[in-house]
DNA sequence: CGCAAATCGTA
DNA sequence: GTACGATTTGCGT
């Protein structure tokens, strides 16, 4: 008989899971409205633990109400904690009831926090030779890890032993307490070292090993952060004490006395019924009522069993095709050789019609020894009618990508009915990233196979055609399956809010094929003028570099802020105007601008920097992005990235092509139209201020726009109390800054810095502005209040932006959220409007002017088209008309279109 | 090779 | 003061 190792004791930090489940999982209630999301999260986690650690004793520990020894040490302990949300509080008692019914020991020790109970029990167990697993979502617990104690985060399935702690934090478990003391904790109100975050804390601890030693050498730390450390010396020992989990609490029982009882199945069934956990009810009301549970692999009780096929034969293909043709809606995903659609080829496709059942159709896996697969081109030909049919409705995750890839194979994907990425984005643009892995975890509670898991990473990463079919099938079929299930989870949530459904249905979904076509078209760029420009920039930069080295008296890298800091502030002793967020003296543009009044070197640096930026970002790079296939540049527009509803653009980012300087405009001159065509650039004039006028209904603002006045001039006249034609250029400039500041949720401080005037003067401008435009002030107050009350703000179309930080304890964070609250409705409404315009314009051009004009770019408030010269008048007129009509506001939406041989001229 | 910070381009 | 993406450096792996 071999010696069997005793199974570990599993100590569960119930309180940490309570909060994690509450925040991580979608809100869920019973039909009567009792919240149950946190209950379900915690209980499924416990059930999972029981399965994962068969034979282990599972002990559940919760915090008790009331004060603990830490409050005695420090009366401000946890003073910043917000009260527990009501819909969380009511879930605690049910959790306790269910845990008891499950027969698990439940420890709630008065005056002792769960952490300390766990620390004490863990220490006791290890001293008796029993290993311990602590299940928690709280990283502070890492201090308890040892050779016999590991942590497991059940929600993310990441276990952490000693090496894991070192890997995650960069320091050992015994250094965690010091780390926590240095970083501090705003929620628990534990003061740390100002501006010392995880990076700095780890760096110090790696160098000085522990807090005592670091404090002894505090005078060795330079910079502002060193001062901060020295300022903190007095309270650091207390912080460390507060962060230390106790392992010596006087409990009046021992670990071996804490033992499980048999499950009370009747009681459990009753509770599951009460809280409407369907799959668990089924389990407990089953025929024999015994304990042999379905192995449930995740916290969602709707997780179906998986049956994934791989399609190798004609028969299988026919079978699936038949069923896809019958389906009301099917999920679909392509696997390709590249993330860049412009160079991606199809490797395989996956499909799902009902949850849990999916198939992968491999077509081009070509690694050594790959099984025979159906012929790609012949099979795509067979799929073509289905994929090109608008009657066969498809759901996918970012179908724009699939549409672009299929286009490379001569297939025009139609019937794009639903997109899970956009569903999630419209539901809550900031709750999560909108990639499939994140969505699966958040909305289904499932961890999916990541591409890295099967393809590796870095330079050695495989492309999908090189991946073993067994793994590829599992991965690809899961994609289609999860997509379908995500859709089933998300679509009802959208439908529950009529306005959000409209935003999804009428704005974001119709835009998908429009963007797809713009991306596929690409834009024409004159590579030779850009290369010529690069040459000239290089020559000028060489001159500047030489001059700078002479000025500094030594050679250095002009591109390195760090080396610049050394030369400016250490060697030349220039005054420090401003510091970076990390406390280093800044060498940012406005600072150099300031120093340039007095010194030659910053002037040289400034010019060198701006040229270097232009060269590396644009003149060198843009020619490299020209597709050899089309001779044009194909950006990617991202529809689910920004918080406000705007698009973003990458590879290349076409939304930050220079315009302000002459050198910059030369880059715009390289964006050209083909022979016989011109570029037309049409932009909305002052769209955000007009939206502000509409939303606020302010009389003065509305009148100014109705009369078609120069709005900055009109504002200047109001604020400075003069007539419109007496306004100086300086006054107009100030008014313009005020108007922009308004859109950004300005403060007097910000405005004063912008205008380089005293703060009091800036405040005076703002006061006078609000006096003259009282409707704007009222609107701002209304928005702030709405943000605080509802936790979100919305655009005119009803697109929401959630602001979780709006009621933060930290005043700075709260104010930042308020500025976002002010800005988002304007920025977001403008985004909604241009999105609608794009759909209308594309439809119009496709149906009436297919050979004469096409959209090639969007830059937030501007559309750029290629237009045949013979059609210029018609198109410009029709374009302005449609863009203006994209929204019906209380003020006219003015659109200004320009024509030119290149983008600069058209602007 | 991967990541964070600093910087700078746009609306 | 809002919203983004790309590049470079510097550092640690």
JSON list of C-alpha atoms in Angstrom, two decimals, chain A residues 606-772:
[
{"chain": "A", "resi": 606, "resn": "UNK", "atom": "CA", "xyz": [11.34, 70.72, -30.72]},
{"chain": "A", "resi": 607, "resn": "UNK", "atom": "CA", "xyz": [11.88, 70.87, -34.42]},
{"chain": "A", "resi": 608, "resn": "UNK", "atom": "CA", "xyz": [13.75, 67.57, -34.47]},
{"chain": "A", "resi": 609, "resn": "UNK", "atom": "CA", "xyz": [11.02, 65.88, -32.50]},
{"chain": "A", "resi": 610, "resn": "UNK", "atom": "CA", "xyz": [8.20, 66.98, -34.70]},
{"chain": "A", "resi": 611, "resn": "UNK", "atom": "CA", "xyz": [10.08, 65.99, -37.86]},
{"chain": "A", "resi": 612, "resn": "UNK", "atom": "CA", "xyz": [11.06, 62.64, -36.39]},
{"chain": "A", "resi": 613, "resn": "UNK", "atom": "CA", "xyz": [7.45, 61.94, -35.47]},
{"chain": "A", "resi": 614, "resn": "UNK", "atom": "CA", "xyz": [6.23, 62.79, -38.95]},
{"chain": "A", "resi": 615, "resn": "UNK", "atom": "CA", "xyz": [8.89, 60.66, -40.55]},
{"chain": "A", "resi": 616, "resn": "UNK", "atom": "CA", "xyz": [8.54, 57.53, -38.45]},
{"chain": "A", "resi": 617, "resn": "UNK", "atom": "CA", "xyz": [4.77, 57.59, -38.13]},
{"chain": "A", "resi": 618, "resn": "UNK", "atom": "CA", "xyz": [3.76, 58.75, -41.58]},
{"chain": "A", "resi": 619, "resn": "UNK", "atom": "CA", "xyz": [6.25, 59.33, -44.37]},
{"chain": "A", "resi": 620, "resn": "UNK", "atom": "CA", "xyz": [8.25, 56.14, -43.71]},
{"chain": "A", "resi": 621, "resn": "UNK", "atom": "CA", "xyz": [5.32, 53.95, -42.73]},
{"chain": "A", "resi": 622, "resn": "UNK", "atom": "CA", "xyz": [2.46, 54.78, -45.05]},
{"chain": "A", "resi": 623, "resn": "UNK", "atom": "CA", "xyz": [4.21, 53.55, -48.21]},
{"chain": "A", "resi": 624, "resn": "UNK", "atom": "CA", "xyz": [4.90, 50.23, -46.49]},
{"chain": "A", "resi": 625, "resn": "UNK", "atom": "CA", "xyz": [1.20, 49.75, -45.86]},
{"chain": "A", "resi": 626, "resn": "UNK", "atom": "CA", "xyz": [0.27, 49.85, -49.52]},
{"chain": "A", "resi": 627, "resn": "UNK", "atom": "CA", "xyz": [-1.24, 46.53, -50.45]},
{"chain": "A", "resi": 628, "resn": "UNK", "atom": "CA", "xyz": [0.62, 44.88, -53.31]},
{"chain": "A", "resi": 629, "resn": "UNK", "atom": "CA", "xyz": [-2.69, 43.44, -54.45]},
{"chain": "A", "resi": 630, "resn": "UNK", "atom": "CA", "xyz": [-4.62, 46.70, -54.81]},
{"chain": "A", "resi": 631, "resn": "UNK", "atom": "CA", "xyz": [-1.92, 49.36, -54.72]},
{"chain": "A", "resi": 632, "resn": "UNK", "atom": "CA", "xyz": [-3.89, 51.16, -52.02]},
{"chain": "A", "resi": 633, "resn": "UNK", "atom": "CA", "xyz": [-3.85, 51.51, -48.25]},
{"chain": "A", "resi": 634, "resn": "UNK", "atom": "CA", "xyz": [-6.49, 49.56, -46.31]},
{"chain": "A", "resi": 635, "resn": "UNK", "atom": "CA", "xyz": [-7.14, 50.72, -42.76]},
{"chain": "A", "resi": 636, "resn": "UNK", "atom": "CA", "xyz": [-9.20, 48.86, -40.17]},
{"chain": "A", "resi": 637, "resn": "UNK", "atom": "CA", "xyz": [-12.06, 50.71, -38.57]},
{"chain": "A", "resi": 638, "resn": "UNK", "atom": "CA", "xyz": [-12.95, 49.45, -35.11]},
{"chain": "A", "resi": 639, "resn": "UNK", "atom": "CA", "xyz": [-16.56, 49.67, -34.12]},
{"chain": "A", "resi": 640, "resn": "UNK", "atom": "CA", "xyz": [-16.37, 48.47, -30.54]},
{"chain": "A", "resi": 641, "resn": "UNK", "atom": "CA", "xyz": [-13.41, 50.27, -29.05]},
{"chain": "A", "resi": 642, "resn": "UNK", "atom": "CA", "xyz": [-14.27, 53.78, -27.92]},
{"chain": "A", "resi": 643, "resn": "UNK", "atom": "CA", "xyz": [-16.29, 54.59, -24.82]},
{"chain": "A", "resi": 644, "resn": "UNK", "atom": "CA", "xyz": [-18.40, 57.19, -26.59]},
{"chain": "A", "resi": 645, "resn": "UNK", "atom": "CA", "xyz": [-19.50, 55.50, -29.82]},
{"chain": "A", "resi": 646, "resn": "UNK", "atom": "CA", "xyz": [-16.89, 56.93, -32.12]},
{"chain": "A", "resi": 647, "resn": "UNK", "atom": "CA", "xyz": [-15.00, 54.74, -34.54]},
{"chain": "A", "resi": 648, "resn": "UNK", "atom": "CA", "xyz": [-11.29, 54.22, -34.22]},
{"chain": "A", "resi": 649, "resn": "UNK", "atom": "CA", "xyz": [-8.88, 53.39, -36.99]},
{"chain": "A", "resi": 650, "resn": "UNK", "atom": "CA", "xyz": [-5.63, 51.45, -37.10]},
{"chain": "A", "resi": 651, "resn": "UNK", "atom": "CA", "xyz": [-3.00, 50.05, -39.42]},
{"chain": "A", "resi": 652, "resn": "UNK", "atom": "CA", "xyz": [-2.77, 52.79, -40.37]},
{"chain": "A", "resi": 653, "resn": "UNK", "atom": "CA", "xyz": [-4.63, 55.17, -38.13]},
{"chain": "A", "resi": 654, "resn": "UNK", "atom": "CA", "xyz": [-6.18, 57.46, -40.73]},
{"chain": "A", "resi": 655, "resn": "UNK", "atom": "CA", "xyz": [-7.76, 59.61, -38.06]},
{"chain": "A", "resi": 656, "resn": "UNK", "atom": "CA", "xyz": [-4.59, 61.33, -36.94]},
{"chain": "A", "resi": 657, "resn": "UNK", "atom": "CA", "xyz": [-3.02, 62.35, -40.22]},
{"chain": "A", "resi": 658, "resn": "UNK", "atom": "CA", "xyz": [-1.39, 65.76, -39.62]},
{"chain": "A", "resi": 659, "resn": "UNK", "atom": "CA", "xyz": [-3.09, 68.96, -40.68]},
{"chain": "A", "resi": 660, "resn": "UNK", "atom": "CA", "xyz": [-1.91, 71.79, -38.43]},
{"chain": "A", "resi": 661, "resn": "UNK", "atom": "CA", "xyz": [1.60, 72.45, -39.74]},
{"chain": "A", "resi": 662, "resn": "UNK", "atom": "CA", "xyz": [2.92, 72.96, -43.24]},
{"chain": "A", "resi": 663, "resn": "UNK", "atom": "CA", "xyz": [5.16, 69.89, -42.93]},
{"chain": "A", "resi": 664, "resn": "UNK", "atom": "CA", "xyz": [2.16, 67.93, -41.75]},
{"chain": "A", "resi": 665, "resn": "UNK", "atom": "CA", "xyz": [-0.05, 69.07, -44.57]},
{"chain": "A", "resi": 666, "resn": "UNK", "atom": "CA", "xyz": [2.49, 67.71, -47.03]},
{"chain": "A", "resi": 667, "resn": "UNK", "atom": "CA", "xyz": [1.47, 64.28, -45.77]},
{"chain": "A", "resi": 668, "resn": "UNK", "atom": "CA", "xyz": [-2.17, 65.00, -46.56]},
{"chain": "A", "resi": 669, "resn": "UNK", "atom": "CA", "xyz": [-1.05, 65.99, -50.02]},
{"chain": "A", "resi": 670, "resn": "UNK", "atom": "CA", "xyz": [0.05, 62.38, -50.58]},
{"chain": "A", "resi": 671, "resn": "UNK", "atom": "CA", "xyz": [-3.56, 61.17, -50.21]},
{"chain": "A", "resi": 672, "resn": "UNK", "atom": "CA", "xyz": [-4.78, 61.38, -53.78]},
{"chain": "A", "resi": 673, "resn": "UNK", "atom": "CA", "xyz": [-7.54, 60.33, -56.15]},
{"chain": "A", "resi": 674, "resn": "UNK", "atom": "CA", "xyz": [-7.09, 58.10, -59.18]},
{"chain": "A", "resi": 675, "resn": "UNK", "atom": "CA", "xyz": [-6.94, 59.45, -62.73]},
{"chain": "A", "resi": 676, "resn": "UNK", "atom": "CA", "xyz": [-10.21, 61.13, -63.67]},
{"chain": "A", "resi": 677, "resn": "UNK", "atom": "CA", "xyz": [-11.30, 61.49, -60.03]},
{"chain": "A", "resi": 678, "resn": "UNK", "atom": "CA", "xyz": [-11.02, 64.15, -57.34]},
{"chain": "A", "resi": 679, "resn": "UNK", "atom": "CA", "xyz": [-11.15, 63.89, -53.58]},
{"chain": "A", "resi": 680, "resn": "UNK", "atom": "CA", "xyz": [-14.12, 65.45, -51.84]},
{"chain": "A", "resi": 681, "resn": "UNK", "atom": "CA", "xyz": [-13.88, 66.15, -48.12]},
{"chain": "A", "resi": 682, "resn": "UNK", "atom": "CA", "xyz": [-17.14, 67.06, -46.36]},
{"chain": "A", "resi": 683, "resn": "UNK", "atom": "CA", "xyz": [-17.14, 67.94, -42.71]},
{"chain": "A", "resi": 684, "resn": "UNK", "atom": "CA", "xyz": [-19.75, 68.90, -40.18]},
{"chain": "A", "resi": 685, "resn": "UNK", "atom": "CA", "xyz": [-19.13, 72.44, -39.00]},
{"chain": "A", "resi": 686, "resn": "UNK", "atom": "CA", "xyz": [-19.08, 72.83, -35.20]},
{"chain": "A", "resi": 687, "resn": "UNK", "atom": "CA", "xyz": [-21.16, 69.71, -34.81]},
{"chain": "A", "resi": 688, "resn": "UNK", "atom": "CA", "xyz": [-20.53, 69.23, -31.10]},
{"chain": "A", "resi": 689, "resn": "UNK", "atom": "CA", "xyz": [-21.44, 72.82, -30.21]},
{"chain": "A", "resi": 690, "resn": "UNK", "atom": "CA", "xyz": [-24.58, 72.52, -32.30]},
{"chain": "A", "resi": 691, "resn": "UNK", "atom": "CA", "xyz": [-25.47, 69.38, -30.41]},
{"chain": "A", "resi": 692, "resn": "UNK", "atom": "CA", "xyz": [-24.86, 71.26, -27.20]},
{"chain": "A", "resi": 693, "resn": "UNK", "atom": "CA", "xyz": [-27.26, 73.97, -28.43]},
{"chain": "A", "resi": 694, "resn": "UNK", "atom": "CA", "xyz": [-29.85, 71.33, -29.22]},
{"chain": "A", "resi": 695, "resn": "UNK", "atom": "CA", "xyz": [-29.49, 69.34, -26.00]},
{"chain": "A", "resi": 696, "resn": "UNK", "atom": "CA", "xyz": [-29.45, 72.40, -23.76]},
{"chain": "A", "resi": 697, "resn": "UNK", "atom": "CA", "xyz": [-32.07, 74.34, -25.72]},
{"chain": "A", "resi": 698, "resn": "UNK", "atom": "CA", "xyz": [-30.23, 77.50, -24.70]},
{"chain": "A", "resi": 699, "resn": "UNK", "atom": "CA", "xyz": [-31.86, 80.45, -26.42]},
{"chain": "A", "resi": 700, "resn": "UNK", "atom": "CA", "xyz": [-28.69, 82.42, -27.07]},
{"chain": "A", "resi": 701, "resn": "UNK", "atom": "CA", "xyz": [-26.83, 79.50, -28.55]},
{"chain": "A", "resi": 702, "resn": "UNK", "atom": "CA", "xyz": [-29.77, 78.43, -30.69]},
{"chain": "A", "resi": 703, "resn": "UNK", "atom": "CA", "xyz": [-30.19, 81.94, -32.09]},
{"chain": "A", "resi": 704, "resn": "UNK", "atom": "CA", "xyz": [-26.52, 82.27, -32.90]},
{"chain": "A", "resi": 705, "resn": "UNK", "atom": "CA", "xyz": [-26.58, 79.07, -34.93]},
{"chain": "A", "resi": 706, "resn": "UNK", "atom": "CA", "xyz": [-29.89, 79.88, -36.60]},
{"chain": "A", "resi": 707, "resn": "UNK", "atom": "CA", "xyz": [-28.51, 83.20, -37.77]},
{"chain": "A", "resi": 708, "resn": "UNK", "atom": "CA", "xyz": [-25.44, 81.41, -39.08]},
{"chain": "A", "resi": 709, "resn": "UNK", "atom": "CA", "xyz": [-23.11, 83.55, -36.99]},
{"chain": "A", "resi": 710, "resn": "UNK", "atom": "CA", "xyz": [-19.43, 82.85, -36.43]},
{"chain": "A", "resi": 711, "resn": "UNK", "atom": "CA", "xyz": [-20.02, 81.10, -33.15]},
{"chain": "A", "resi": 712, "resn": "UNK", "atom": "CA", "xyz": [-16.70, 81.97, -31.51]},
{"chain": "A", "resi": 713, "resn": "UNK", "atom": "CA", "xyz": [-17.21, 85.60, -32.42]},
{"chain": "A", "resi": 714, "resn": "UNK", "atom": "CA", "xyz": [-20.74, 85.50, -31.03]},
{"chain": "A", "resi": 715, "resn": "UNK", "atom": "CA", "xyz": [-19.50, 83.94, -27.81]},
{"chain": "A", "resi": 716, "resn": "UNK", "atom": "CA", "xyz": [-16.79, 86.58, -27.53]},
{"chain": "A", "resi": 717, "resn": "UNK", "atom": "CA", "xyz": [-19.37, 89.34, -27.91]},
{"chain": "A", "resi": 718, "resn": "UNK", "atom": "CA", "xyz": [-21.44, 87.88, -25.08]},
{"chain": "A", "resi": 719, "resn": "UNK", "atom": "CA", "xyz": [-18.57, 87.16, -22.73]},
{"chain": "A", "resi": 720, "resn": "UNK", "atom": "CA", "xyz": [-16.71, 90.43, -23.31]},
{"chain": "A", "resi": 721, "resn": "UNK", "atom": "CA", "xyz": [-19.85, 92.53, -23.58]},
{"chain": "A", "resi": 722, "resn": "UNK", "atom": "CA", "xyz": [-19.01, 94.15, -26.87]},
{"chain": "A", "resi": 723, "resn": "UNK", "atom": "CA", "xyz": [-20.63, 94.10, -30.28]},
{"chain": "A", "resi": 724, "resn": "UNK", "atom": "CA", "xyz": [-19.78, 91.37, -32.74]},
{"chain": "A", "resi": 725, "resn": "UNK", "atom": "CA", "xyz": [-17.75, 93.59, -35.06]},
{"chain": "A", "resi": 726, "resn": "UNK", "atom": "CA", "xyz": [-15.58, 95.03, -32.30]},
{"chain": "A", "resi": 727, "resn": "UNK", "atom": "CA", "xyz": [-14.20, 91.63, -31.31]},
{"chain": "A", "resi": 728, "resn": "UNK", "atom": "CA", "xyz": [-10.41, 91.45, -31.44]},
{"chain": "A", "resi": 729, "resn": "UNK", "atom": "CA", "xyz": [-8.68, 88.35, -32.70]},
{"chain": "A", "resi": 730, "resn": "UNK", "atom": "CA", "xyz": [-7.46, 87.76, -29.16]},
{"chain": "A", "resi": 731, "resn": "UNK", "atom": "CA", "xyz": [-10.99, 87.85, -27.80]},
{"chain": "A", "resi": 732, "resn": "UNK", "atom": "CA", "xyz": [-12.15, 85.46, -30.47]},
{"chain": "A", "resi": 733, "resn": "UNK", "atom": "CA", "xyz": [-9.31, 83.10, -29.60]},
{"chain": "A", "resi": 734, "resn": "UNK", "atom": "CA", "xyz": [-10.35, 83.19, -25.93]},
{"chain": "A", "resi": 735, "resn": "UNK", "atom": "CA", "xyz": [-13.97, 82.53, -26.82]},
{"chain": "A", "resi": 736, "resn": "UNK", "atom": "CA", "xyz": [-12.94, 79.60, -28.97]},
{"chain": "A", "resi": 737, "resn": "UNK", "atom": "CA", "xyz": [-11.03, 78.14, -26.04]},
{"chain": "A", "resi": 738, "resn": "UNK", "atom": "CA", "xyz": [-14.08, 78.59, -23.85]},
{"chain": "A", "resi": 739, "resn": "UNK", "atom": "CA", "xyz": [-16.30, 76.84, -26.37]},
{"chain": "A", "resi": 740, "resn": "UNK", "atom": "CA", "xyz": [-13.89, 73.93, -26.64]},
{"chain": "A", "resi": 741, "resn": "UNK", "atom": "CA", "xyz": [-13.48, 73.84, -22.90]},
{"chain": "A", "resi": 742, "resn": "UNK", "atom": "CA", "xyz": [-17.22, 73.59, -22.57]},
{"chain": "A", "resi": 743, "resn": "UNK", "atom": "CA", "xyz": [-17.29, 70.48, -24.69]},
{"chain": "A", "resi": 744, "resn": "UNK", "atom": "CA", "xyz": [-14.57, 68.94, -22.57]},
{"chain": "A", "resi": 745, "resn": "UNK", "atom": "CA", "xyz": [-16.21, 69.69, -19.23]},
{"chain": "A", "resi": 746, "resn": "UNK", "atom": "CA", "xyz": [-13.67, 72.37, -18.44]},
{"chain": "A", "resi": 747, "resn": "UNK", "atom": "CA", "xyz": [-12.61, 73.80, -15.13]},
{"chain": "A", "resi": 748, "resn": "UNK", "atom": "CA", "xyz": [-11.30, 77.31, -14.49]},
{"chain": "A", "resi": 749, "resn": "UNK", "atom": "CA", "xyz": [-7.93, 75.73, -13.91]},
{"chain": "A", "resi": 750, "resn": "UNK", "atom": "CA", "xyz": [-7.85, 74.08, -17.31]},
{"chain": "A", "resi": 751, "resn": "UNK", "atom": "CA", "xyz": [-9.04, 77.16, -19.12]},
{"chain": "A", "resi": 752, "resn": "UNK", "atom": "CA", "xyz": [-6.53, 79.38, -17.38]},
{"chain": "A", "resi": 753, "resn": "UNK", "atom": "CA", "xyz": [-3.71, 77.12, -18.48]},
{"chain": "A", "resi": 754, "resn": "UNK", "atom": "CA", "xyz": [-4.99, 77.05, -22.05]},
{"chain": "A", "resi": 755, "resn": "UNK", "atom": "CA", "xyz": [-5.33, 80.81, -22.25]},
{"chain": "A", "resi": 756, "resn": "UNK", "atom": "CA", "xyz": [-2.30, 81.56, -20.09]},
{"chain": "A", "resi": 757, "resn": "UNK", "atom": "CA", "xyz": [-4.31, 83.85, -17.85]},
{"chain": "A", "resi": 758, "resn": "UNK", "atom": "CA", "xyz": [-4.87, 83.92, -14.09]},
{"chain": "A", "resi": 759, "resn": "UNK", "atom": "CA", "xyz": [-7.25, 81.35, -12.76]},
{"chain": "A", "resi": 760, "resn": "UNK", "atom": "CA", "xyz": [-9.48, 84.10, -11.45]},
{"chain": "A", "resi": 761, "resn": "UNK", "atom": "CA", "xyz": [-9.69, 85.63, -14.90]},
{"chain": "A", "resi": 762, "resn": "UNK", "atom": "CA", "xyz": [-10.61, 82.27, -16.40]},
{"chain": "A", "resi": 763, "resn": "UNK", "atom": "CA", "xyz": [-13.25, 81.77, -13.73]},
{"chain": "A", "resi": 764, "resn": "UNK", "atom": "CA", "xyz": [-14.61, 85.19, -14.56]},
{"chain": "A", "resi": 765, "resn": "UNK", "atom": "CA", "xyz": [-14.93, 84.23, -18.25]},
{"chain": "A", "resi": 766, "resn": "UNK", "atom": "CA", "xyz": [-16.75, 81.06, -17.32]},
{"chain": "A", "resi": 767, "resn": "UNK", "atom": "CA", "xyz": [-19.10, 82.89, -14.98]},
{"chain": "A", "resi": 768, "resn": "UNK", "atom": "CA", "xyz": [-19.93, 85.42, -17.64]},
{"chain": "A", "resi": 769, "resn": "UNK", "atom": "CA", "xyz": [-20.43, 82.69, -20.21]},
{"chain": "A", "resi": 770, "resn": "UNK", "atom": "CA", "xyz": [-22.95, 80.91, -18.03]},
{"chain": "A", "resi": 771, "resn": "UNK", "atom": "CA", "xyz": [-24.67, 84.20, -17.26]},
{"chain": "A", "resi": 772, "resn": "UNK", "atom": "CA", "xyz": [-25.17, 84.82, -20.96]}
]
